[in-house]
Amino acid sequence: MSTEQTTAADGFSYTLTRTLDAPAAQVWRAWTTPEQYAQWAYCAPGSVEMDVRAGGAWKATVVTPDGGEFPMTGSYADVAENRHLVIAMDVPGKPEPEKMTMELSPQDEARTRITVHQTCDTTEARDMAEQGTTMLLDSLTAFLSR
């Protein structure tokens, strides 16, 4: 069973933390393997590409519940296998990508705490990003419990 803790939004930032019933290496593979990521991250089949290394690129097409498709691109700003990932997301009209940090902390051999943090430009952007990340963590939790 997973637990969830949401740290109150501070300015335009949010932090979400959960404890997942999976070892860190399994969580890492779910987040960094295109085939696994596509299964839980609301992506169109075959749309996920990942070069998981600092400076490596990624892309995916996210499918919304109403069937809309949104291509997303970015790169990895920092990578420490099984521990830390800084994901840079390209945003149309913005000169710099938005960055999201994902940290994995093993709790024991079978459980991992995941912490996701992001700072946005506005309250609205933060709220939308936090809602999207909450949905992702819900789906990741279900994926890992199979």
PDB file of C-alpha atoms in Angstrom:
ATOM      1  CA  MET A   1       0.000   0.000   0.000  1.00  0.00           C
ATOM      2  CA  SER A   2       1.257   3.456  -0.838  1.00  0.00           C
ATOM      3  CA  THR A   3       0.979   6.519   1.297  1.00  0.00           C
ATOM      4  CA  GLU A   4       0.786  10.071   0.059  1.00  0.00           C
ATOM      5  CA  GLN A   5       1.924  13.329   1.517  1.00  0.00           C
ATOM      6  CA  THR A   6       1.447  16.625  -0.245  1.00  0.00           C
ATOM      7  CA  THR A   7       3.578  19.472   0.951  1.00  0.00           C
ATOM      8  CA  ALA A   8       1.664  22.735   0.748  1.00  0.00           C
ATOM      9  CA  ALA A   9       2.459  24.763  -2.330  1.00  0.00           C
ATOM     10  CA  ASP A  10       4.953  27.514  -1.600  1.00  0.00           C
ATOM     11  CA  GLY A  11       4.687  30.413  -4.023  1.00  0.00           C
ATOM     12  CA  PHE A  12       4.755  28.792  -7.430  1.00  0.00           C
ATOM     13  CA  SER A  13       6.303  25.494  -6.253  1.00  0.00           C
ATOM     14  CA  TYR A  14       4.882  22.171  -5.145  1.00  0.00           C
ATOM     15  CA  THR A  15       6.310  18.972  -3.708  1.00  0.00           C
ATOM     16  CA  LEU A  16       4.560  15.591  -3.727  1.00  0.00           C
ATOM     17  CA  THR A  17       5.857  12.615  -1.744  1.00  0.00           C
ATOM     18  CA  ARG A  18       4.696   9.013  -1.690  1.00  0.00           C
ATOM     19  CA  THR A  19       5.960   5.737  -0.377  1.00  0.00           C
ATOM     20  CA  LEU A  20       5.709   3.061  -3.038  1.00  0.00           C
ATOM     21  CA  ASP A  21       5.654  -0.688  -2.476  1.00  0.00           C
ATOM     22  CA  ALA A  22       8.555  -1.323  -4.854  1.00  0.00           C
ATOM     23  CA  PRO A  23      12.345  -1.197  -4.657  1.00  0.00           C
ATOM     24  CA  ALA A  24      14.043   1.920  -6.047  1.00  0.00           C
ATOM     25  CA  ALA A  25      15.416   0.064  -9.093  1.00  0.00           C
ATOM     26  CA  GLN A  26      11.888  -1.017 -10.086  1.00  0.00           C
ATOM     27  CA  VAL A  27      10.534   2.533  -9.694  1.00  0.00           C
ATOM     28  CA  TRP A  28      13.486   3.845 -11.717  1.00  0.00           C
ATOM     29  CA  ARG A  29      12.820   1.378 -14.566  1.00  0.00           C
ATOM     30  CA  ALA A  30       9.126   2.337 -14.608  1.00  0.00           C
ATOM     31  CA  TRP A  31      10.095   6.016 -14.963  1.00  0.00           C
ATOM     32  CA  THR A  32      13.001   5.599 -17.433  1.00  0.00           C
ATOM     33  CA  THR A  33      12.058   2.704 -19.720  1.00  0.00           C
ATOM     34  CA  PRO A  34       9.893   3.831 -22.673  1.00  0.00           C
ATOM     35  CA  GLU A  35       7.766   0.671 -22.751  1.00  0.00           C
ATOM     36  CA  GLN A  36       7.019   0.826 -19.022  1.00  0.00           C
ATOM     37  CA  TYR A  37       6.578   4.606 -18.900  1.00  0.00           C
ATOM     38  CA  ALA A  38       4.023   4.477 -21.717  1.00  0.00           C
ATOM     39  CA  GLN A  39       1.929   1.976 -19.739  1.00  0.00           C
ATOM     40  CA  TRP A  40       1.316   4.268 -16.762  1.00  0.00           C
ATOM     41  CA  ALA A  41       1.997   7.838 -17.933  1.00  0.00           C
ATOM     42  CA  TYR A  42      -1.033   8.280 -20.231  1.00  0.00           C
ATOM     43  CA  CYS A  43       1.099   8.114 -23.385  1.00  0.00           C
ATOM     44  CA  ALA A  44       0.095   7.135 -26.908  1.00  0.00           C
ATOM     45  CA  PRO A  45       1.515   3.706 -27.808  1.00  0.00           C
ATOM     46  CA  GLY A  46       4.889   3.994 -29.534  1.00  0.00           C
ATOM     47  CA  SER A  47       5.258   7.719 -28.769  1.00  0.00           C
ATOM     48  CA  VAL A  48       7.796   7.514 -25.941  1.00  0.00           C
ATOM     49  CA  GLU A  49      11.501   7.913 -26.660  1.00  0.00           C
ATOM     50  CA  MET A  50      14.101   8.350 -23.906  1.00  0.00           C
ATOM     51  CA  ASP A  51      17.854   8.892 -23.848  1.00  0.00           C
ATOM     52  CA  VAL A  52      18.237   8.828 -20.067  1.00  0.00           C
ATOM     53  CA  ARG A  53      21.544  10.600 -19.484  1.00  0.00           C
ATOM     54  CA  ALA A  54      22.443  14.188 -18.644  1.00  0.00           C
ATOM     55  CA  GLY A  55      21.740  16.139 -21.837  1.00  0.00           C
ATOM     56  CA  GLY A  56      19.780  13.253 -23.385  1.00  0.00           C
ATOM     57  CA  ALA A  57      16.445  14.003 -25.044  1.00  0.00           C
ATOM     58  CA  TRP A  58      12.987  12.570 -24.413  1.00  0.00           C
ATOM     59  CA  LYS A  59       9.614  12.844 -26.098  1.00  0.00           C
ATOM     60  CA  ALA A  60       6.123  11.466 -25.571  1.00  0.00           C
ATOM     61  CA  THR A  61       2.589  12.136 -26.691  1.00  0.00           C
ATOM     62  CA  VAL A  62       0.225  12.405 -23.738  1.00  0.00           C
ATOM     63  CA  VAL A  63      -3.379  11.329 -24.292  1.00  0.00           C
ATOM     64  CA  THR A  64      -6.011  13.126 -22.212  1.00  0.00           C
ATOM     65  CA  PRO A  65      -9.136  11.390 -20.871  1.00  0.00           C
ATOM     66  CA  ASP A  66     -11.192  13.048 -23.641  1.00  0.00           C
ATOM     67  CA  GLY A  67      -8.865  11.676 -26.339  1.00  0.00           C
ATOM     68  CA  GLY A  68      -6.826  14.804 -26.984  1.00  0.00           C
ATOM     69  CA  GLU A  69      -3.150  14.274 -27.789  1.00  0.00           C
ATOM     70  CA  PHE A  70      -0.351  16.585 -26.665  1.00  0.00           C
ATOM     71  CA  PRO A  71       3.207  16.025 -27.901  1.00  0.00           C
ATOM     72  CA  MET A  72       5.805  16.793 -25.236  1.00  0.00           C
ATOM     73  CA  THR A  73       9.578  17.087 -25.562  1.00  0.00           C
ATOM     74  CA  GLY A  74      12.501  17.838 -23.325  1.00  0.00           C
ATOM     75  CA  SER A  75      15.801  16.633 -21.988  1.00  0.00           C
ATOM     76  CA  TYR A  76      17.379  15.279 -18.835  1.00  0.00           C
ATOM     77  CA  ALA A  77      19.298  17.946 -16.914  1.00  0.00           C
ATOM     78  CA  ASP A  78      20.703  15.572 -14.284  1.00  0.00           C
ATOM     79  CA  VAL A  79      20.641  11.790 -13.890  1.00  0.00           C
ATOM     80  CA  ALA A  80      21.776   9.598 -10.982  1.00  0.00           C
ATOM     81  CA  GLU A  81      20.503   6.067 -11.646  1.00  0.00           C
ATOM     82  CA  ASN A  82      17.996   4.730  -9.102  1.00  0.00           C
ATOM     83  CA  ARG A  83      18.200   7.997  -7.111  1.00  0.00           C
ATOM     84  CA  HIS A  84      17.648  11.289  -8.909  1.00  0.00           C
ATOM     85  CA  LEU A  85      16.278  12.658 -12.176  1.00  0.00           C
ATOM     86  CA  VAL A  86      15.895  16.273 -13.270  1.00  0.00           C
ATOM     87  CA  ILE A  87      13.557  16.433 -16.243  1.00  0.00           C
ATOM     88  CA  ALA A  88      13.539  19.566 -18.405  1.00  0.00           C
ATOM     89  CA  MET A  89      10.237  20.050 -20.262  1.00  0.00           C
ATOM     90  CA  ASP A  90      10.023  22.271 -23.325  1.00  0.00           C
ATOM     91  CA  VAL A  91       7.164  24.762 -23.087  1.00  0.00           C
ATOM     92  CA  PRO A  92       6.031  26.534 -26.267  1.00  0.00           C
ATOM     93  CA  GLY A  93       6.711  30.256 -26.077  1.00  0.00           C
ATOM     94  CA  LYS A  94       9.152  29.981 -23.166  1.00  0.00           C
ATOM     95  CA  PRO A  95      12.871  30.507 -23.704  1.00  0.00           C
ATOM     96  CA  GLU A  96      13.860  28.083 -20.931  1.00  0.00           C
ATOM     97  CA  PRO A  97      12.418  24.640 -20.184  1.00  0.00           C
ATOM     98  CA  GLU A  98      10.521  23.983 -16.966  1.00  0.00           C
ATOM     99  CA  LYS A  99      12.293  21.534 -14.681  1.00  0.00           C
ATOM    100  CA  MET A 100      10.831  18.818 -12.505  1.00  0.00           C
ATOM    101  CA  THR A 101      12.959  16.923  -9.993  1.00  0.00           C
ATOM    102  CA  MET A 102      12.241  13.315  -9.062  1.00  0.00           C
ATOM    103  CA  GLU A 103      14.084  11.827  -6.067  1.00  0.00           C
ATOM    104  CA  LEU A 104      14.013   8.177  -4.972  1.00  0.00           C
ATOM    105  CA  SER A 105      14.888   7.209  -1.387  1.00  0.00           C
ATOM    106  CA  PRO A 106      14.868   3.504  -0.496  1.00  0.00           C
ATOM    107  CA  GLN A 107      12.941   2.919   2.737  1.00  0.00           C
ATOM    108  CA  ASP A 108      13.891  -0.755   2.903  1.00  0.00           C
ATOM    109  CA  GLU A 109      14.425  -3.511   0.323  1.00  0.00           C
ATOM    110  CA  ALA A 110      10.803  -3.417  -0.839  1.00  0.00           C
ATOM    111  CA  ARG A 111       9.688   0.202  -0.436  1.00  0.00           C
ATOM    112  CA  THR A 112      10.807   3.513  -1.909  1.00  0.00           C
ATOM    113  CA  ARG A 113       9.886   7.085  -1.141  1.00  0.00           C
ATOM    114  CA  ILE A 114       9.447   9.168  -4.295  1.00  0.00           C
ATOM    115  CA  THR A 115       9.511  12.955  -4.089  1.00  0.00           C
ATOM    116  CA  VAL A 116       8.597  15.137  -7.052  1.00  0.00           C
ATOM    117  CA  HIS A 117       9.231  18.880  -6.959  1.00  0.00           C
ATOM    118  CA  GLN A 118       8.558  21.590  -9.506  1.00  0.00           C
ATOM    119  CA  THR A 119       8.604  25.375  -9.577  1.00  0.00           C
ATOM    120  CA  CYS A 120       6.371  27.113 -12.105  1.00  0.00           C
ATOM    121  CA  ASP A 121       5.900  30.711 -13.271  1.00  0.00           C
ATOM    122  CA  THR A 122       2.347  31.253 -12.036  1.00  0.00           C
ATOM    123  CA  THR A 123      -0.146  29.922  -9.529  1.00  0.00           C
ATOM    124  CA  GLU A 124      -2.281  28.537 -12.373  1.00  0.00           C
ATOM    125  CA  ALA A 125       0.685  26.733 -13.953  1.00  0.00           C
ATOM    126  CA  ARG A 126       1.668  25.318 -10.549  1.00  0.00           C
ATOM    127  CA  ASP A 127      -1.858  24.080  -9.861  1.00  0.00           C
ATOM    128  CA  MET A 128      -2.103  22.405 -13.278  1.00  0.00           C
ATOM    129  CA  ALA A 129       1.347  20.821 -12.931  1.00  0.00           C
ATOM    130  CA  GLU A 130       0.572  19.573  -9.416  1.00  0.00           C
ATOM    131  CA  GLN A 131      -2.713  18.057 -10.602  1.00  0.00           C
ATOM    132  CA  GLY A 132      -0.941  16.342 -13.511  1.00  0.00           C
ATOM    133  CA  THR A 133       1.827  15.012 -11.276  1.00  0.00           C
ATOM    134  CA  THR A 134      -0.733  13.708  -8.769  1.00  0.00           C
ATOM    135  CA  MET A 135      -2.429  11.798 -11.611  1.00  0.00           C
ATOM    136  CA  LEU A 136       0.952  10.422 -12.709  1.00  0.00           C
ATOM    137  CA  LEU A 137       1.805   9.257  -9.192  1.00  0.00           C
ATOM    138  CA  ASP A 138      -1.627   7.640  -8.840  1.00  0.00           C
ATOM    139  CA  SER A 139      -1.061   5.770 -12.086  1.00  0.00           C
ATOM    140  CA  LEU A 140       2.535   4.843 -11.184  1.00  0.00           C
ATOM    141  CA  THR A 141       1.302   3.457  -7.841  1.00  0.00           C
ATOM    142  CA  ALA A 142      -1.287   1.283  -9.623  1.00  0.00           C
ATOM    143  CA  PHE A 143       1.280   0.144 -12.224  1.00  0.00           C
ATOM    144  CA  LEU A 144       3.780  -0.928  -9.581  1.00  0.00           C
ATOM    145  CA  SER A 145       1.140  -2.845  -7.601  1.00  0.00           C
ATOM    146  CA  ARG A 146       0.366  -5.208 -10.482  1.00  0.00           C
TER     147      ARG A 146
END
